C-alpha positions as YAML, in Angstrom:
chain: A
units: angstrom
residues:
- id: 1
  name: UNK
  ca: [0.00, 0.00, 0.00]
- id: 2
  name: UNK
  ca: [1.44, 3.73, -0.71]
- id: 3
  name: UNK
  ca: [-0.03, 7.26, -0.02]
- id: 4
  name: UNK
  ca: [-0.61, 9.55, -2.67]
- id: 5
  name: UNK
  ca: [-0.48, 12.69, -1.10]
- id: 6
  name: UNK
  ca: [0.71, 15.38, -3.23]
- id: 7
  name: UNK
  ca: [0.66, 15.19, -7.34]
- id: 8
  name: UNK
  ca: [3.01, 13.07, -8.99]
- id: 9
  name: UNK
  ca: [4.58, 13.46, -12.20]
- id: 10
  name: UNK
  ca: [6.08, 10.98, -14.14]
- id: 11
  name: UNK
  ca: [8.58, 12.80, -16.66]
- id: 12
  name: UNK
  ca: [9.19, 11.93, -20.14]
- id: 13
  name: UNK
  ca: [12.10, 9.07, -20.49]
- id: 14
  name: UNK
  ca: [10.93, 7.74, -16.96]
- id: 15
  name: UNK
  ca: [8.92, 5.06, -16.26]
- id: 16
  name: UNK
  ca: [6.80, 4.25, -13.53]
- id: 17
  name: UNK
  ca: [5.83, 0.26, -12.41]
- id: 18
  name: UNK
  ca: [3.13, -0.60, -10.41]
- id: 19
  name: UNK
  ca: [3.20, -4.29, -9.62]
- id: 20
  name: UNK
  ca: [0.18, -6.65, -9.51]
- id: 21
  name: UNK
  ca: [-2.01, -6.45, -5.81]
- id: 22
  name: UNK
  ca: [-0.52, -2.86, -5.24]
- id: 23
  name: UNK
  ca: [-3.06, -0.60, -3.56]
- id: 24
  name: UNK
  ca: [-2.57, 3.24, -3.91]
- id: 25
  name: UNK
  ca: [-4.28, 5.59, -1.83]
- id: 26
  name: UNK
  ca: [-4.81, 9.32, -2.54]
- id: 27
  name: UNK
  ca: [-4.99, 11.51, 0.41]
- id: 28
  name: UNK
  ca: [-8.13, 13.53, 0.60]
- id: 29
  name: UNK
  ca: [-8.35, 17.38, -1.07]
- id: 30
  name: UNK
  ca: [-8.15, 20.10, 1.26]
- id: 31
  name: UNK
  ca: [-7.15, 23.14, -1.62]
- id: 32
  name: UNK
  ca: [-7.81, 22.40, -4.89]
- id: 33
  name: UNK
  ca: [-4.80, 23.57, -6.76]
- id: 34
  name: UNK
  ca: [-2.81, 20.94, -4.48]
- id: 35
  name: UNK
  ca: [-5.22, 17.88, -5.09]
- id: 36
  name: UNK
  ca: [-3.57, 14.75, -5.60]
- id: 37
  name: UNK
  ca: [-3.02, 12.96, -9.03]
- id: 38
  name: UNK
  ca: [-1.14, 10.92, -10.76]
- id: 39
  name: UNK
  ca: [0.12, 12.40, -14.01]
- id: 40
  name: UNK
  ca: [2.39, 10.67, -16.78]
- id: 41
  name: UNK
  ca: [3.48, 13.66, -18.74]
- id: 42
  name: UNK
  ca: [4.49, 13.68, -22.57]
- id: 43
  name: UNK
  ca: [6.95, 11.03, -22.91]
- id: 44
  name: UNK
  ca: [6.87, 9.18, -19.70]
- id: 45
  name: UNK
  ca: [5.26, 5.93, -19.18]
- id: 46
  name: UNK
  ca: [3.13, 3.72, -16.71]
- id: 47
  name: UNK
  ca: [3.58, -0.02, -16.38]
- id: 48
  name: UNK
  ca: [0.49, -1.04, -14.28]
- id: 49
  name: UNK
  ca: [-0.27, -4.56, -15.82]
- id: 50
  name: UNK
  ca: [-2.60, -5.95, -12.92]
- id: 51
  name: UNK
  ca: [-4.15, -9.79, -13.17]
- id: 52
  name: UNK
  ca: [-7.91, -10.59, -12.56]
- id: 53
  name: UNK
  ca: [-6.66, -12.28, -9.61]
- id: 54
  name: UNK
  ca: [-4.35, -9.68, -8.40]
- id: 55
  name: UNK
  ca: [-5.38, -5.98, -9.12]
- id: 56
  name: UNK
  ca: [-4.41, -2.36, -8.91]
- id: 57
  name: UNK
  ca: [-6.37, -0.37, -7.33]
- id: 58
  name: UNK
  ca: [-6.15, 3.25, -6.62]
- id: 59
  name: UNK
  ca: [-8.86, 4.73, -4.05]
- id: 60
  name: UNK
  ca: [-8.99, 7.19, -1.40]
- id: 61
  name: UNK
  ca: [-6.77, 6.94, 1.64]
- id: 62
  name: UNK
  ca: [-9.93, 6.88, 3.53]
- id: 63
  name: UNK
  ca: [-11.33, 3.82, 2.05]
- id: 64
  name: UNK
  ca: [-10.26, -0.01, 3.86]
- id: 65
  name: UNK
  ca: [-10.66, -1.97, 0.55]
- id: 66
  name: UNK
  ca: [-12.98, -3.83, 2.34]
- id: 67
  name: UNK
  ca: [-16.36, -2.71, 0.56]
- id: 68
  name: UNK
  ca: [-17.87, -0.81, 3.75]
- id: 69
  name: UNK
  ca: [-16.36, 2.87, 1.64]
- id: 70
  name: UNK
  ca: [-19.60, 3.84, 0.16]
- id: 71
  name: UNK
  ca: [-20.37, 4.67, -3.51]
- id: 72
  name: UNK
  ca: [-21.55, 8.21, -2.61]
- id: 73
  name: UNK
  ca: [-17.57, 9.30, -1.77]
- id: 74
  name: UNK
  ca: [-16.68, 10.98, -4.71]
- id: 75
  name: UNK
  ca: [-14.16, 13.40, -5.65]
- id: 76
  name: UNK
  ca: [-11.87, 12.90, -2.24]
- id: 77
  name: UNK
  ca: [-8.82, 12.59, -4.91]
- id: 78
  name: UNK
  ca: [-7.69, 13.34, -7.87]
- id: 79
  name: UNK
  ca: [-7.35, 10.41, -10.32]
- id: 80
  name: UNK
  ca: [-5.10, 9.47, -13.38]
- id: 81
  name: UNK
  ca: [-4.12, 11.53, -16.02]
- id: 82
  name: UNK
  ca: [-1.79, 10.18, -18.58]
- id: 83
  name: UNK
  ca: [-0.29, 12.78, -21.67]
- id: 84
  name: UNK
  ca: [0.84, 11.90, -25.17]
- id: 85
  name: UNK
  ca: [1.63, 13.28, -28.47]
- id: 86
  name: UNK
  ca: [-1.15, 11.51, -30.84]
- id: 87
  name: UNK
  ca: [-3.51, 13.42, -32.98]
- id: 88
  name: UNK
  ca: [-5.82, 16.18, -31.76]
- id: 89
  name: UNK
  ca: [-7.74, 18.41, -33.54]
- id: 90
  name: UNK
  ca: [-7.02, 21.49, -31.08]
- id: 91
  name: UNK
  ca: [-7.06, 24.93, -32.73]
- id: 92
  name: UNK
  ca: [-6.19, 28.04, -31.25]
- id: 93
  name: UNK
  ca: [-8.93, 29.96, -32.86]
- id: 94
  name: UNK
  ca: [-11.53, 29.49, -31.38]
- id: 95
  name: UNK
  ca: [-10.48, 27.07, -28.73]
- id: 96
  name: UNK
  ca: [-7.78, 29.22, -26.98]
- id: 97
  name: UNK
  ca: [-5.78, 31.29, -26.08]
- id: 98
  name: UNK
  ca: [-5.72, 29.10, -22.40]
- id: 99
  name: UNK
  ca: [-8.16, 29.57, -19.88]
- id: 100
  name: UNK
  ca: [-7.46, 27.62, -16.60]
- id: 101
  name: UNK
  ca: [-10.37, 26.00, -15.38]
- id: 102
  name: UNK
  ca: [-13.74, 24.84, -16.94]
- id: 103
  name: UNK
  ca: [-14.14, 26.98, -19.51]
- id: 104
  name: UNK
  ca: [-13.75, 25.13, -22.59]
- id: 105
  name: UNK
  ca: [-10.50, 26.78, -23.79]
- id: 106
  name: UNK
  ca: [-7.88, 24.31, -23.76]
- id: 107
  name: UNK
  ca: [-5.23, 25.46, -26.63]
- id: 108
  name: UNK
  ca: [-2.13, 26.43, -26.06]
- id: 109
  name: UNK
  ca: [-1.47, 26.59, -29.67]
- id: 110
  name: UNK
  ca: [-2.71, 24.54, -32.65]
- id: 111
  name: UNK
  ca: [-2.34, 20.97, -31.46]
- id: 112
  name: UNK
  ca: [-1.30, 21.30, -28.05]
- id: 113
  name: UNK
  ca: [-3.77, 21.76, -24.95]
- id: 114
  name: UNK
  ca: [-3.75, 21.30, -21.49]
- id: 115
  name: UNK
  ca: [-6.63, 19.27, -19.82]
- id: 116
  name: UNK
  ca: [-9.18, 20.54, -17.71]
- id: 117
  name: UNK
  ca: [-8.80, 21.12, -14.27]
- id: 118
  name: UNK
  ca: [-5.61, 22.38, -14.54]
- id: 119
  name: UNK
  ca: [-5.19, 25.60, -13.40]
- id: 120
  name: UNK
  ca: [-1.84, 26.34, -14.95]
- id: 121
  name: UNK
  ca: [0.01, 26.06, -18.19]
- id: 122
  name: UNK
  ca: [3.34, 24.65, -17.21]
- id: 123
  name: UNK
  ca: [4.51, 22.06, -20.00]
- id: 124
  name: UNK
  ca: [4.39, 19.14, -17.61]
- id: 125
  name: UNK
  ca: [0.35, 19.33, -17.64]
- id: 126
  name: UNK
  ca: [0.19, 19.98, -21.51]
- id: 127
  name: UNK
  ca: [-0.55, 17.22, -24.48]
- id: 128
  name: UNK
  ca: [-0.56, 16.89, -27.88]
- id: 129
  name: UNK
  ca: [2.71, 18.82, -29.78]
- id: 130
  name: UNK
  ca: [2.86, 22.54, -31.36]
- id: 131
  name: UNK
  ca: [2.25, 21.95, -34.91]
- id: 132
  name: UNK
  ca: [1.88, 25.70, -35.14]
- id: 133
  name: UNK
  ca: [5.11, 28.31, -36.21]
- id: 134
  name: UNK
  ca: [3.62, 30.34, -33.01]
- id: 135
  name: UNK
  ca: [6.48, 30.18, -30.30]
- id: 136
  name: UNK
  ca: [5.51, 28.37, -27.01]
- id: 137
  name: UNK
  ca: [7.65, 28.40, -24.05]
- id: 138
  name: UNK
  ca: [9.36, 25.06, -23.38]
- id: 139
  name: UNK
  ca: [7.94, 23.37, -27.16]
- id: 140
  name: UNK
  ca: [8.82, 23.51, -30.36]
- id: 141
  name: UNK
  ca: [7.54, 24.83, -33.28]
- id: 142
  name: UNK
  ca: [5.67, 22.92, -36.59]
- id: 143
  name: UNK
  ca: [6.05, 19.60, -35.09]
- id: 144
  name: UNK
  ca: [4.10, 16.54, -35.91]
- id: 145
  name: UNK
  ca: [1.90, 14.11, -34.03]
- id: 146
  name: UNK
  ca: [2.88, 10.81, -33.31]
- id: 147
  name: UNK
  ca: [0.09, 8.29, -33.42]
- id: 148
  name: UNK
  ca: [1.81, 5.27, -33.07]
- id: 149
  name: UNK
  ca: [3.01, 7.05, -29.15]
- id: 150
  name: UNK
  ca: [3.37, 4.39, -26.13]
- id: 151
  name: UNK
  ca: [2.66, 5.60, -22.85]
- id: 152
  name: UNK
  ca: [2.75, 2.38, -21.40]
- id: 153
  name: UNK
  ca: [0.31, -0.52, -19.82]
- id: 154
  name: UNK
  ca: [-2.91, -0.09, -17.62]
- id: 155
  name: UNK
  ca: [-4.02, -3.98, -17.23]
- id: 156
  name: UNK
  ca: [-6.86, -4.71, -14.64]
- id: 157
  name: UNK
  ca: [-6.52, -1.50, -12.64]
- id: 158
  name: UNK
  ca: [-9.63, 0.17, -10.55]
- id: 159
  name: UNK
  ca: [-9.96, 3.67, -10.06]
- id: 160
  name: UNK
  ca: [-12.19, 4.80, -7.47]
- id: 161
  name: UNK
  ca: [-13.88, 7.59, -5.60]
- id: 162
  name: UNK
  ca: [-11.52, 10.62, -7.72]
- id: 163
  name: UNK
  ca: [-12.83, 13.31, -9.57]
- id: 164
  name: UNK
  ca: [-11.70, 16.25, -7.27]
- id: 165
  name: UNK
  ca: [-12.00, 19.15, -7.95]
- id: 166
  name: UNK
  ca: [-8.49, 20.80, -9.54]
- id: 167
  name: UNK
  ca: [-8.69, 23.69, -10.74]
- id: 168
  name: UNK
  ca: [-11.18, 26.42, -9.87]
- id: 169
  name: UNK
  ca: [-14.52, 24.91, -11.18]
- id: 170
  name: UNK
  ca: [-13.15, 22.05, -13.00]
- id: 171
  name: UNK
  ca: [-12.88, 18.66, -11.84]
- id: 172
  name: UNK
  ca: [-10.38, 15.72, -13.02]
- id: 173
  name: UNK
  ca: [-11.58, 12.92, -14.53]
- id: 174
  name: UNK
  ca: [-11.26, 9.23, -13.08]
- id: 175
  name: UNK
  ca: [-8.90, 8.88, -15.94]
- id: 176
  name: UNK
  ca: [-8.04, 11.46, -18.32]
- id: 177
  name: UNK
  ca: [-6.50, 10.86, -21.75]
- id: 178
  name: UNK
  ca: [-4.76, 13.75, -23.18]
- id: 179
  name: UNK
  ca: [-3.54, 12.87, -27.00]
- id: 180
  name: UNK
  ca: [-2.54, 8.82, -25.88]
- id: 181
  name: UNK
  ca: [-1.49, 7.05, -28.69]
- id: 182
  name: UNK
  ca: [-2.21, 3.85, -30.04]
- id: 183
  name: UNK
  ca: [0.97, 2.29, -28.63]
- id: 184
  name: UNK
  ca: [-0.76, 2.53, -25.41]
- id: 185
  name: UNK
  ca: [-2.53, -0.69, -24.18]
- id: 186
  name: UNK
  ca: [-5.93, 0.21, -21.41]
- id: 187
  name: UNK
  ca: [-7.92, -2.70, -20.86]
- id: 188
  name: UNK
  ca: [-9.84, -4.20, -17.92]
- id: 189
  name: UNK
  ca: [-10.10, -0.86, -16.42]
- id: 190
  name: UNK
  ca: [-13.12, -0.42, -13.83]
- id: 191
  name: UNK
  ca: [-13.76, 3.67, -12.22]
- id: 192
  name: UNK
  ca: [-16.17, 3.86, -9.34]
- id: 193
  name: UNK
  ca: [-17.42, 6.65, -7.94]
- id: 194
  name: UNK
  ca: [-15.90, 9.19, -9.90]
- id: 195
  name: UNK
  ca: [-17.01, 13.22, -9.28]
- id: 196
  name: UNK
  ca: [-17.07, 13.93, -13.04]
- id: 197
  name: UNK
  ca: [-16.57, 11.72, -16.31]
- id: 198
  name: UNK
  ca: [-15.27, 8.51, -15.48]
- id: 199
  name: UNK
  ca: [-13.11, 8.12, -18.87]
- id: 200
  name: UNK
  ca: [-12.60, 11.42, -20.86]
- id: 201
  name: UNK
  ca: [-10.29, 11.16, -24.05]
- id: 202
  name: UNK
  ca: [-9.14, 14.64, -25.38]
- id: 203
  name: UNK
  ca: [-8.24, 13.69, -28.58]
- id: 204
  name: UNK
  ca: [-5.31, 10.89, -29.35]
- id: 205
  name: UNK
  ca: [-6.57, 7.32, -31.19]
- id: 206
  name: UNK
  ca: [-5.67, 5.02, -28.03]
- id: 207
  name: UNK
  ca: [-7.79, 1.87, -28.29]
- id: 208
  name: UNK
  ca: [-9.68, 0.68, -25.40]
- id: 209
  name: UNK
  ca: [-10.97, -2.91, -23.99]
- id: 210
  name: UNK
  ca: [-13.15, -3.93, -21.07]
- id: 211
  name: UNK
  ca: [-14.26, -0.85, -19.24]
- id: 212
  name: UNK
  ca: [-16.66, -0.73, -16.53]
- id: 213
  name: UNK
  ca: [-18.16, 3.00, -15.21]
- id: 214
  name: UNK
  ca: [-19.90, 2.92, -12.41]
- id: 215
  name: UNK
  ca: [-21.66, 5.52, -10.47]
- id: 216
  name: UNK
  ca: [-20.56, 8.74, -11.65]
- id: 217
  name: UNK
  ca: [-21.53, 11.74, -11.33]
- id: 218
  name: UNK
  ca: [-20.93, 12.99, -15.10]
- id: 219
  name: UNK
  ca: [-20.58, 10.98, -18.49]
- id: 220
  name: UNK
  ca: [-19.41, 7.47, -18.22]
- id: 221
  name: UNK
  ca: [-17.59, 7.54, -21.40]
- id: 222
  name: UNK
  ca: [-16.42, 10.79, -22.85]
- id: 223
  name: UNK
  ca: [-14.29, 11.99, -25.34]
- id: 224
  name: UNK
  ca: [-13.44, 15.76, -27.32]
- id: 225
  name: UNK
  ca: [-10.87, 16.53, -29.68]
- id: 226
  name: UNK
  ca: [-10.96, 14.59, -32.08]
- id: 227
  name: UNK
  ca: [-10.26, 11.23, -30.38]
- id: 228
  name: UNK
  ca: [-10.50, 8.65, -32.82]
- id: 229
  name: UNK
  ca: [-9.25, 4.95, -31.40]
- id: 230
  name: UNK
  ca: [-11.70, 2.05, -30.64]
- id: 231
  name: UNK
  ca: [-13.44, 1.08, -27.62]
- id: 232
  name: UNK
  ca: [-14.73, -2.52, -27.26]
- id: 233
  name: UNK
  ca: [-16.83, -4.64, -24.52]
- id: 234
  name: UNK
  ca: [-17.55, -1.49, -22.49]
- id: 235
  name: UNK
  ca: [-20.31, -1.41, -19.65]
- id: 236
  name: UNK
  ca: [-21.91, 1.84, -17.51]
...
């Protein structure tokens, strides 16, 4: 078991492995800007390749794994957010220039936005590349998407009782895909309990496999920007 209790970035060129049975717990939000997550930036991967038998499960620090948590705890963490460099169809007019929060303005620049919730612009919290000639600090200019990008494994993994909020008025997602290429394997993926969509996908074409939502409080499924992967055997 480990304790979540601040965010946690995973840099590009690092990898992070979770092995099967581990149990992480996210400490509870007191201020929003310093709720806890899990984020693999740009880059960076996740190696979290659970069995049926032996799960990962990440869950509020609160909760005893024991099934007396109730459903109605939602939003006490953050959740997973994992970045990549795959297809988006972000422009900066009219979808920008940035606007922290909920307010639909995600760009950056063409083809690289930051997800909501995030209340700042730093390039750690940013997907998708610059395929614009407009200067962006800490990115370069007129790049191109990769498609076939690998952010790693998520294998029989539950997510539950995230969602918190952020940003100011934003939420996270139970697990956010920002641009997540099709080098990516998600499947067997359960979220419980989550304060706003349970799966979002801005944009990318990862491919999906045996998800279960359950009990949200927003969309089960969700997805802007252009995503364009599959999703198979999915239940809400």
């Amino acid at each position: 078991t480990y304790i979540l209790d601040q965010k946690i970035y995973v840099p590009s060129g690092q990898v992070l492995v979770i092995q099967p049975g581990t149990v992480i717990k996210g400490n509870a939000v007191v201020t929003p800007s310093l709720a806890t997550a899990l984020i693999i930036e740009r880059g960076g991967k996740i190696i979290a390749s659970g069995t049926e038998e032996c799960p990962i499960v990440f869950t509020a620090a609160a909760d005893p794994v024991d099934g007396t948590y109730s459903i109605s705890n939602k939003g006490i963490w953050g959740g997973i957010v994992i970045l990549g460099k795959a297809t988006n169809n972000l422009k900066l007019t009219p979808n920008g220039p940035y606007v922290a929060g909920g307010q639909g303005l995600l760009a950056v620049a063409d083809g690289l936005g930051v997800v909501e919730g995030f209340a700042t612009s730093i390039p750690q919290d940013r997907y998708g590349v610059n395929t614009s000639t407009m200067v962006v600090a800490g990115e370069g200019v007129s790049q191109s998407f990769d498609d076939e990008d690998n952010s790693g494994i998520l294998r029989y993994v539950s997510i539950r009782h995230s969602g918190a909020i952020l940003g100011v008025g934003a939420e996270i997602n139970g697990l956010t895909l920002g641009s997540v290429g099709r080098g990516t394997s998600i499947e067997h993926i359960e979220i419980i309990s989550c304060a706003d969509d349970n799966i979002e996908f801005f944009g990318g074409n990862v491919n999906v496999k045996y998800v279960t939502a359950l009990f949200g409080n927003d969309d089960m499924f969700d997805w802007d920007c252009g995503w364009t992967g599959k999703a198979q055997f999915l239940f809400g």
